[in-house]
mmCIF file of C-alpha atoms in Angstrom:
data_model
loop_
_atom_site.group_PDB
_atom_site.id
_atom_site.type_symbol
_atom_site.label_atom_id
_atom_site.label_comp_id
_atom_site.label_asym_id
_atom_site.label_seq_id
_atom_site.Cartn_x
_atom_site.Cartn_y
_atom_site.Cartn_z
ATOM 1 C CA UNK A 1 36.638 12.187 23.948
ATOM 2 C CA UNK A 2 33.936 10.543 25.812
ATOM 3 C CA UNK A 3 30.991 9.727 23.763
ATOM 4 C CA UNK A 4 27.335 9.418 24.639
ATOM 5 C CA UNK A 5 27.287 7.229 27.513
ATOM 6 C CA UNK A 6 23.739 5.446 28.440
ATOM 7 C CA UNK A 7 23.062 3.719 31.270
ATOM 8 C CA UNK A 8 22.595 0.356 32.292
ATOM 9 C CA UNK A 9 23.445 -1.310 29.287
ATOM 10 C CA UNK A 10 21.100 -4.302 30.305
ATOM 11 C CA UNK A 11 17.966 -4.314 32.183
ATOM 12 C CA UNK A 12 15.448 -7.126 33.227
ATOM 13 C CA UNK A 13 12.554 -5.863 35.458
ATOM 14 C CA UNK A 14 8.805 -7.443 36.158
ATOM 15 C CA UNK A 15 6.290 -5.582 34.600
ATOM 16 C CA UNK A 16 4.502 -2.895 37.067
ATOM 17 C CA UNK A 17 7.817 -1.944 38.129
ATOM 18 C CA UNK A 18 9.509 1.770 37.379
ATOM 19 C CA UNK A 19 12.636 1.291 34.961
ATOM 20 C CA UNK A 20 14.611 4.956 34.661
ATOM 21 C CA UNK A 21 17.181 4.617 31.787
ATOM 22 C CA UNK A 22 19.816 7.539 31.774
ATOM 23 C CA UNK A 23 22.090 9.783 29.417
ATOM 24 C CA UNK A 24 25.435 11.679 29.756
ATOM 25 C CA UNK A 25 25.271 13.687 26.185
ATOM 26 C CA UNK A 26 28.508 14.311 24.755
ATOM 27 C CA UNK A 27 29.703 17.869 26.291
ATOM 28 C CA UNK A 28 28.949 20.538 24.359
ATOM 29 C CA UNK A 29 25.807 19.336 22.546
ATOM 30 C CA UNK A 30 23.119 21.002 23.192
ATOM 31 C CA UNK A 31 20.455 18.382 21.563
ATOM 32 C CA UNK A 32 19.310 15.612 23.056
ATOM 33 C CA UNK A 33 17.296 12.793 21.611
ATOM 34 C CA UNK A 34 15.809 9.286 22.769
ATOM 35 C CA UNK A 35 14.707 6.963 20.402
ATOM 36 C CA UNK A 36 13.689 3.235 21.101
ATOM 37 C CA UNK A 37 14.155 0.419 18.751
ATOM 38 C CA UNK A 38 11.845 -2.124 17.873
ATOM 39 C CA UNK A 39 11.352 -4.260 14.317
ATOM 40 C CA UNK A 40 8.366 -2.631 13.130
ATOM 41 C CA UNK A 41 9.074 1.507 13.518
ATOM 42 C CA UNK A 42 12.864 1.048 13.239
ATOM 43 C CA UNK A 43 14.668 3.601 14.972
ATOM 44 C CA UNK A 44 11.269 5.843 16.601
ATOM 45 C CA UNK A 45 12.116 9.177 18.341
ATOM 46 C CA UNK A 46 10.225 9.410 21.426
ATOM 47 C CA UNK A 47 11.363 13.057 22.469
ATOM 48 C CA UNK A 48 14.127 15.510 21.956
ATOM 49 C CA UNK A 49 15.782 18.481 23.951
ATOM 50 C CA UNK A 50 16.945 21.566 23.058
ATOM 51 C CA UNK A 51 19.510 23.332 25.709
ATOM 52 C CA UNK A 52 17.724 21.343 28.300
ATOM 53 C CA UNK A 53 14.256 22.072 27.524
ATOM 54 C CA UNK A 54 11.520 19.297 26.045
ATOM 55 C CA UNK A 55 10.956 20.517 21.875
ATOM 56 C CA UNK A 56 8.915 17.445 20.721
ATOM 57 C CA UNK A 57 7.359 14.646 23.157
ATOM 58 C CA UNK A 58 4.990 13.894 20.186
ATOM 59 C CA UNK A 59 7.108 10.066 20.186
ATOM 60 C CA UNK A 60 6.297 9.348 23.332
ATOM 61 C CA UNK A 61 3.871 6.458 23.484
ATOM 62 C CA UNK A 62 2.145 7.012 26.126
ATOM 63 C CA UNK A 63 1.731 8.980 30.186
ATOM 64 C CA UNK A 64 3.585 6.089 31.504
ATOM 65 C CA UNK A 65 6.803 7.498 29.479
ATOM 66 C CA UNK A 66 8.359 10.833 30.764
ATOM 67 C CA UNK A 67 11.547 11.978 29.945
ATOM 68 C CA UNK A 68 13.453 14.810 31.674
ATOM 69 C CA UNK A 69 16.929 16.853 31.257
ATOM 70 C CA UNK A 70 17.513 18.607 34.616
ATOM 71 C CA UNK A 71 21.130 20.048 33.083
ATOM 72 C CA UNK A 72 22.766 20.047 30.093
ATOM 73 C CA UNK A 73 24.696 16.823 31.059
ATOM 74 C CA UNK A 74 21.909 14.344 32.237
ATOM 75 C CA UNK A 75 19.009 13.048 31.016
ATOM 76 C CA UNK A 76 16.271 10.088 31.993
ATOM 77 C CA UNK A 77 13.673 8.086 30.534
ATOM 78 C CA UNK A 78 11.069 6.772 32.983
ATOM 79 C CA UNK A 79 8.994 4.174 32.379
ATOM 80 C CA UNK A 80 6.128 3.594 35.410
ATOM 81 C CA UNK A 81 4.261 1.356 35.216
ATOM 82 C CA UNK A 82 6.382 -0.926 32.603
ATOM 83 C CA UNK A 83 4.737 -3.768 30.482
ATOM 84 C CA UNK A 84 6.239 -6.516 28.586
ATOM 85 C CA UNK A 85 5.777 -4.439 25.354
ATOM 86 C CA UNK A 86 7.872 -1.655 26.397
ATOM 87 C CA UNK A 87 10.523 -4.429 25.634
ATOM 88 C CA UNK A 88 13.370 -2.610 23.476
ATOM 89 C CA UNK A 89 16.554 -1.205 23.118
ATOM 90 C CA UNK A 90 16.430 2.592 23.850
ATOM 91 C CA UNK A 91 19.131 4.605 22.391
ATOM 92 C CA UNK A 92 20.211 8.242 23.522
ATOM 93 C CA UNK A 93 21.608 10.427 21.148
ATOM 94 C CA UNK A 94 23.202 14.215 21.053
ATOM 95 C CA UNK A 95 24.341 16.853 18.372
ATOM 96 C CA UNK A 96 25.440 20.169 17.715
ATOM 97 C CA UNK A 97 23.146 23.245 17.738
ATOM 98 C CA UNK A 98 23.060 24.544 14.137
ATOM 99 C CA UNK A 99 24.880 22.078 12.725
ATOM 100 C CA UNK A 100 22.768 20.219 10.293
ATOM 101 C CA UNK A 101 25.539 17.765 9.168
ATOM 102 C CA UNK A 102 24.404 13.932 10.049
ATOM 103 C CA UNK A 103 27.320 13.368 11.263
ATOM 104 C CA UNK A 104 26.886 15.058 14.216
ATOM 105 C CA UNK A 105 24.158 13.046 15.789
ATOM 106 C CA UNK A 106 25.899 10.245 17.736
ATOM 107 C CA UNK A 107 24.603 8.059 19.325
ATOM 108 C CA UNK A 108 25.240 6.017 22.684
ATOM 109 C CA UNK A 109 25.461 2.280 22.996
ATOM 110 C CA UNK A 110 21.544 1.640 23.899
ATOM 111 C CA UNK A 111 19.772 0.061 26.690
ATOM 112 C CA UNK A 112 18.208 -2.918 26.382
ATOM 113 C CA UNK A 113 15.115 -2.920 28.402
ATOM 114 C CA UNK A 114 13.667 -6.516 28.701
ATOM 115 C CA UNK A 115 10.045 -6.590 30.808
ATOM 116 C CA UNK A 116 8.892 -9.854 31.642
ATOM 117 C CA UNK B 1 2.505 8.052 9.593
ATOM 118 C CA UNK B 2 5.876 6.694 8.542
ATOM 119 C CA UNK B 3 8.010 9.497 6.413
ATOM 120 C CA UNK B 4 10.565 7.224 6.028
ATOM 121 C CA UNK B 5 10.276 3.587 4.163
ATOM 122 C CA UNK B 6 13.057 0.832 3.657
ATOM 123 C CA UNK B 7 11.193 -1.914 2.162
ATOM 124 C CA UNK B 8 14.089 -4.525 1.592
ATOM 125 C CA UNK B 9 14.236 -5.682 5.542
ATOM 126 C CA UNK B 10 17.029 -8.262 4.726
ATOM 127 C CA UNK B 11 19.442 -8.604 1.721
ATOM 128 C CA UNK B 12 21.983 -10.575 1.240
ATOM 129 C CA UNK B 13 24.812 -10.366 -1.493
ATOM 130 C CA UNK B 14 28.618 -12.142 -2.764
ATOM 131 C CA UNK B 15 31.575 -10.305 -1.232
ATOM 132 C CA UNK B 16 33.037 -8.249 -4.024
ATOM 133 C CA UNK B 17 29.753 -7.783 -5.533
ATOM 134 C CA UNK B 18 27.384 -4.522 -5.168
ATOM 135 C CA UNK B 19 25.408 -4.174 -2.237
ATOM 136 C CA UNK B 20 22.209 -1.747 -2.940
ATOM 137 C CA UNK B 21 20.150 -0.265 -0.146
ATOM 138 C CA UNK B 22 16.906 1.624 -1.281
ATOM 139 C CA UNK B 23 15.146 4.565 1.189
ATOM 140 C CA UNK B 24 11.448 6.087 0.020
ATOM 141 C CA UNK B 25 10.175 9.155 1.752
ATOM 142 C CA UNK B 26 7.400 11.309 1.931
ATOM 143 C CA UNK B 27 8.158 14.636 3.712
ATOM 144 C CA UNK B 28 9.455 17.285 1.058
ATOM 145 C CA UNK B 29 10.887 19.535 3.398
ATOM 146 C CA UNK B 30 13.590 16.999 4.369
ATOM 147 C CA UNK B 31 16.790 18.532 3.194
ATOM 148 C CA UNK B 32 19.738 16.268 4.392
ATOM 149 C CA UNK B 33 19.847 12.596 3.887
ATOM 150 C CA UNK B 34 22.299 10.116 5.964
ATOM 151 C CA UNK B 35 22.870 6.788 6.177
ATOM 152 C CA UNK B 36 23.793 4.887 9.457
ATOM 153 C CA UNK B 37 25.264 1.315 10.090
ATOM 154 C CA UNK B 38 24.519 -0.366 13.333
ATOM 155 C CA UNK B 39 26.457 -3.108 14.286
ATOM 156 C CA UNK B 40 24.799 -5.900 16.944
ATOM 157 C CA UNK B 41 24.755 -4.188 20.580
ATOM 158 C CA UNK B 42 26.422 -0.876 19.625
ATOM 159 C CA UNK B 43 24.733 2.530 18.799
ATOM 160 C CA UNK B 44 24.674 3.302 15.250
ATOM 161 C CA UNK B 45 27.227 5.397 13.818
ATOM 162 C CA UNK B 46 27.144 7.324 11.153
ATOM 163 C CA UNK B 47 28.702 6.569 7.354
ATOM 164 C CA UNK B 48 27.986 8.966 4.962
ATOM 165 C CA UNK B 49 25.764 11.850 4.000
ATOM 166 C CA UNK B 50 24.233 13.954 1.269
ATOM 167 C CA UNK B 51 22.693 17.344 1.018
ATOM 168 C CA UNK B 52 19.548 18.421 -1.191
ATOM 169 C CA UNK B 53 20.964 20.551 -3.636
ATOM 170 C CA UNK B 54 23.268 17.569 -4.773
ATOM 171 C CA UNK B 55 22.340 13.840 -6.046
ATOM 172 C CA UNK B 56 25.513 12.000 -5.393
ATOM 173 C CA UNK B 57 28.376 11.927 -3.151
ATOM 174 C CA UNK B 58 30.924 9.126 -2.893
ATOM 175 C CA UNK B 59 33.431 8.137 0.199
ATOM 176 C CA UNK B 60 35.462 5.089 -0.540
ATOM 177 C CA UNK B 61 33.461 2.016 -1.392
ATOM 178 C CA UNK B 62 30.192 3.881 -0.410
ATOM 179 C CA UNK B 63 27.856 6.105 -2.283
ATOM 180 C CA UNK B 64 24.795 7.772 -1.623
ATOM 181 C CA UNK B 65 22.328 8.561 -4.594
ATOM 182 C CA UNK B 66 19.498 10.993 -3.837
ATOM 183 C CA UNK B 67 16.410 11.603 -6.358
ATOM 184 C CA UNK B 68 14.708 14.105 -4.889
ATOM 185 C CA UNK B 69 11.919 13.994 -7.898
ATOM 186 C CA UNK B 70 10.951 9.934 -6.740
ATOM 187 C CA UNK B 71 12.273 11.171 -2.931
ATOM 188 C CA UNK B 72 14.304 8.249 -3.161
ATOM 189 C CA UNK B 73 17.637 7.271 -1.542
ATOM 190 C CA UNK B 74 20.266 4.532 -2.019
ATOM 191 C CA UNK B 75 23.537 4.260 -0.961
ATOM 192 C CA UNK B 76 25.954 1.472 -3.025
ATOM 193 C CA UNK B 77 28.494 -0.451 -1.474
ATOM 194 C CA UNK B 78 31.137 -1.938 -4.290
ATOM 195 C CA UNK B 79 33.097 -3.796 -3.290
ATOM 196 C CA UNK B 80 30.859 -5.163 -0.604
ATOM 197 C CA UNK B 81 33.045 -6.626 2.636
ATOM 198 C CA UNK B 82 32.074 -9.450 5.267
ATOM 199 C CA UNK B 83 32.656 -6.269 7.727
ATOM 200 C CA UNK B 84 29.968 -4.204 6.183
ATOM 201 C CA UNK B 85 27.418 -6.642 7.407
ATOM 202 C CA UNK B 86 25.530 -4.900 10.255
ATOM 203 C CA UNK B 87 22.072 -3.323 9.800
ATOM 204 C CA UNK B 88 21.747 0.014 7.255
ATOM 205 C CA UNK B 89 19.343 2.759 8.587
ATOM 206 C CA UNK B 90 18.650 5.953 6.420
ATOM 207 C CA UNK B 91 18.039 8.933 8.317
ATOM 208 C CA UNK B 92 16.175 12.217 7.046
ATOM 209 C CA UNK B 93 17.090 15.827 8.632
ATOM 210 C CA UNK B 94 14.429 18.459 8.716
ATOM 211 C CA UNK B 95 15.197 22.153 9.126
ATOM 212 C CA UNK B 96 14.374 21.921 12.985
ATOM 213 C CA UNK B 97 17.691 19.888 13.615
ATOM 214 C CA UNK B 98 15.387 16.495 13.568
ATOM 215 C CA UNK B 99 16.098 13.053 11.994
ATOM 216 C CA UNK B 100 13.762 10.562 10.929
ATOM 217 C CA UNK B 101 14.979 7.352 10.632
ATOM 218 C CA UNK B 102 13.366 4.125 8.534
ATOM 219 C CA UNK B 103 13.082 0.438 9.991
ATOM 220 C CA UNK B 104 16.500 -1.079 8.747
ATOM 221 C CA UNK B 105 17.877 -3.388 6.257
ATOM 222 C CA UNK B 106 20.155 -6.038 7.615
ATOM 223 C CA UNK B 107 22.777 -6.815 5.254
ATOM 224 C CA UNK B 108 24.617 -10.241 5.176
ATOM 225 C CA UNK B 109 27.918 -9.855 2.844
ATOM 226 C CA UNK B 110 28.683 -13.815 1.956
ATOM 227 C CA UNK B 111 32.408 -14.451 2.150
#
């Protein structure tokens, strides 16, 4: 089975410039998550989905962060305007409605957004 | 405000010996506690988990203690590997299907 599959893996952009990072959940999850890494939060949620629709955007730093889930098999995270500090690795994640076991959050390989 | 805490962001330790991982949290309505190992440039994955109503539960070399009195968390590693070197997250699951993770601790097993 496929798992969560983010892309790009890698990506280098001048800040100013829109980055849009995307997610294929794994099918049949109906909760999606983005969280971004960075050394002082750890793992930070920035918003999650529930059968498509936004539950919790309370993560997201700020209006130049949006995040949308047109079906239940895509997702984005838009950055516009992006600065250097936006620098991170950005992980999408998905699980199983009503299943509260940990194990089924899994998460995708991460994006690693570098702003220069 | 940070529900989650890992204070220890680095430890190192002897392979063979005990690796200890510590967790602090704040929000008492957390009711299922995970830990997650993230290797360099892959997602993390998850290793092993515990409920609230229990205080231990073991899966090989790995064990998760929970004290819900301190709200504290650790998860042991004996015998500790060169392979379980990657970075340790606990994660926290709330009642509304979402996890709070803490910062990491990077473990280094010494061969």
């Amino acid at each position: 089975d496929a798992g969560v599959i983010q892309s790009p893996r890698h990506e280098v952009t001048e800040m100013g410039q829109e980055v849009t990072l995307r997610c294929k959940p794994i099918s049949g999850h109906d909760y999606l998550f983005w969280y971004r890494q960075t050394m002082m939060r750890g793992l930070e949620l920035l918003i999650y989905f529930n059968n498509n629709v936004p539950i919790d955007d309370s993560g997201m730093p700020e209006d130049r962060f949006s995040a949308k889930m047109p079906n239940a098999s895509f997702s984005t995270l838009k950055i516009q305007p992006s600065e250097p500090r936006d620098s991170a690795v950005y992980f999408c994640a998905s699980s199983r409605k009503g299943e509260y076991s940990g194990n089924t959050i899994y998460f995708g390989e991460g994006s690693w957004l570098t702003v220069v | 405000d940070q529900q989650v805490k890992q204070n220890s962001p680095s430890l190192s330790v002897q392979e063979g010996r005990i690796s200890i991982l510590n967790c602090d949290y704040t929000n008492s309505m957390f009711d299922y506690f995970l830990w997650y190992k993230k290797y360099p440039a892959e997602g993390p994955t998850f290793l092993i988990s515990i409920s609230s109503i229990k205080d231990k539960n073991e899966d090989g070399r790995f064990t998760v203690f929970l004290n819900k009195s301190a709200k504290h968390l650790s998860l042991h590693i004996v015998p500790s590997q060169p392979g379980d070197s990657a970075v340790y997250f606990c994660a926290f699951a709330d009642t509304g299907n979402q996890f709070y993770f803490g910062t990491g601790t990077s473990l280094t097993v010494i061969p």
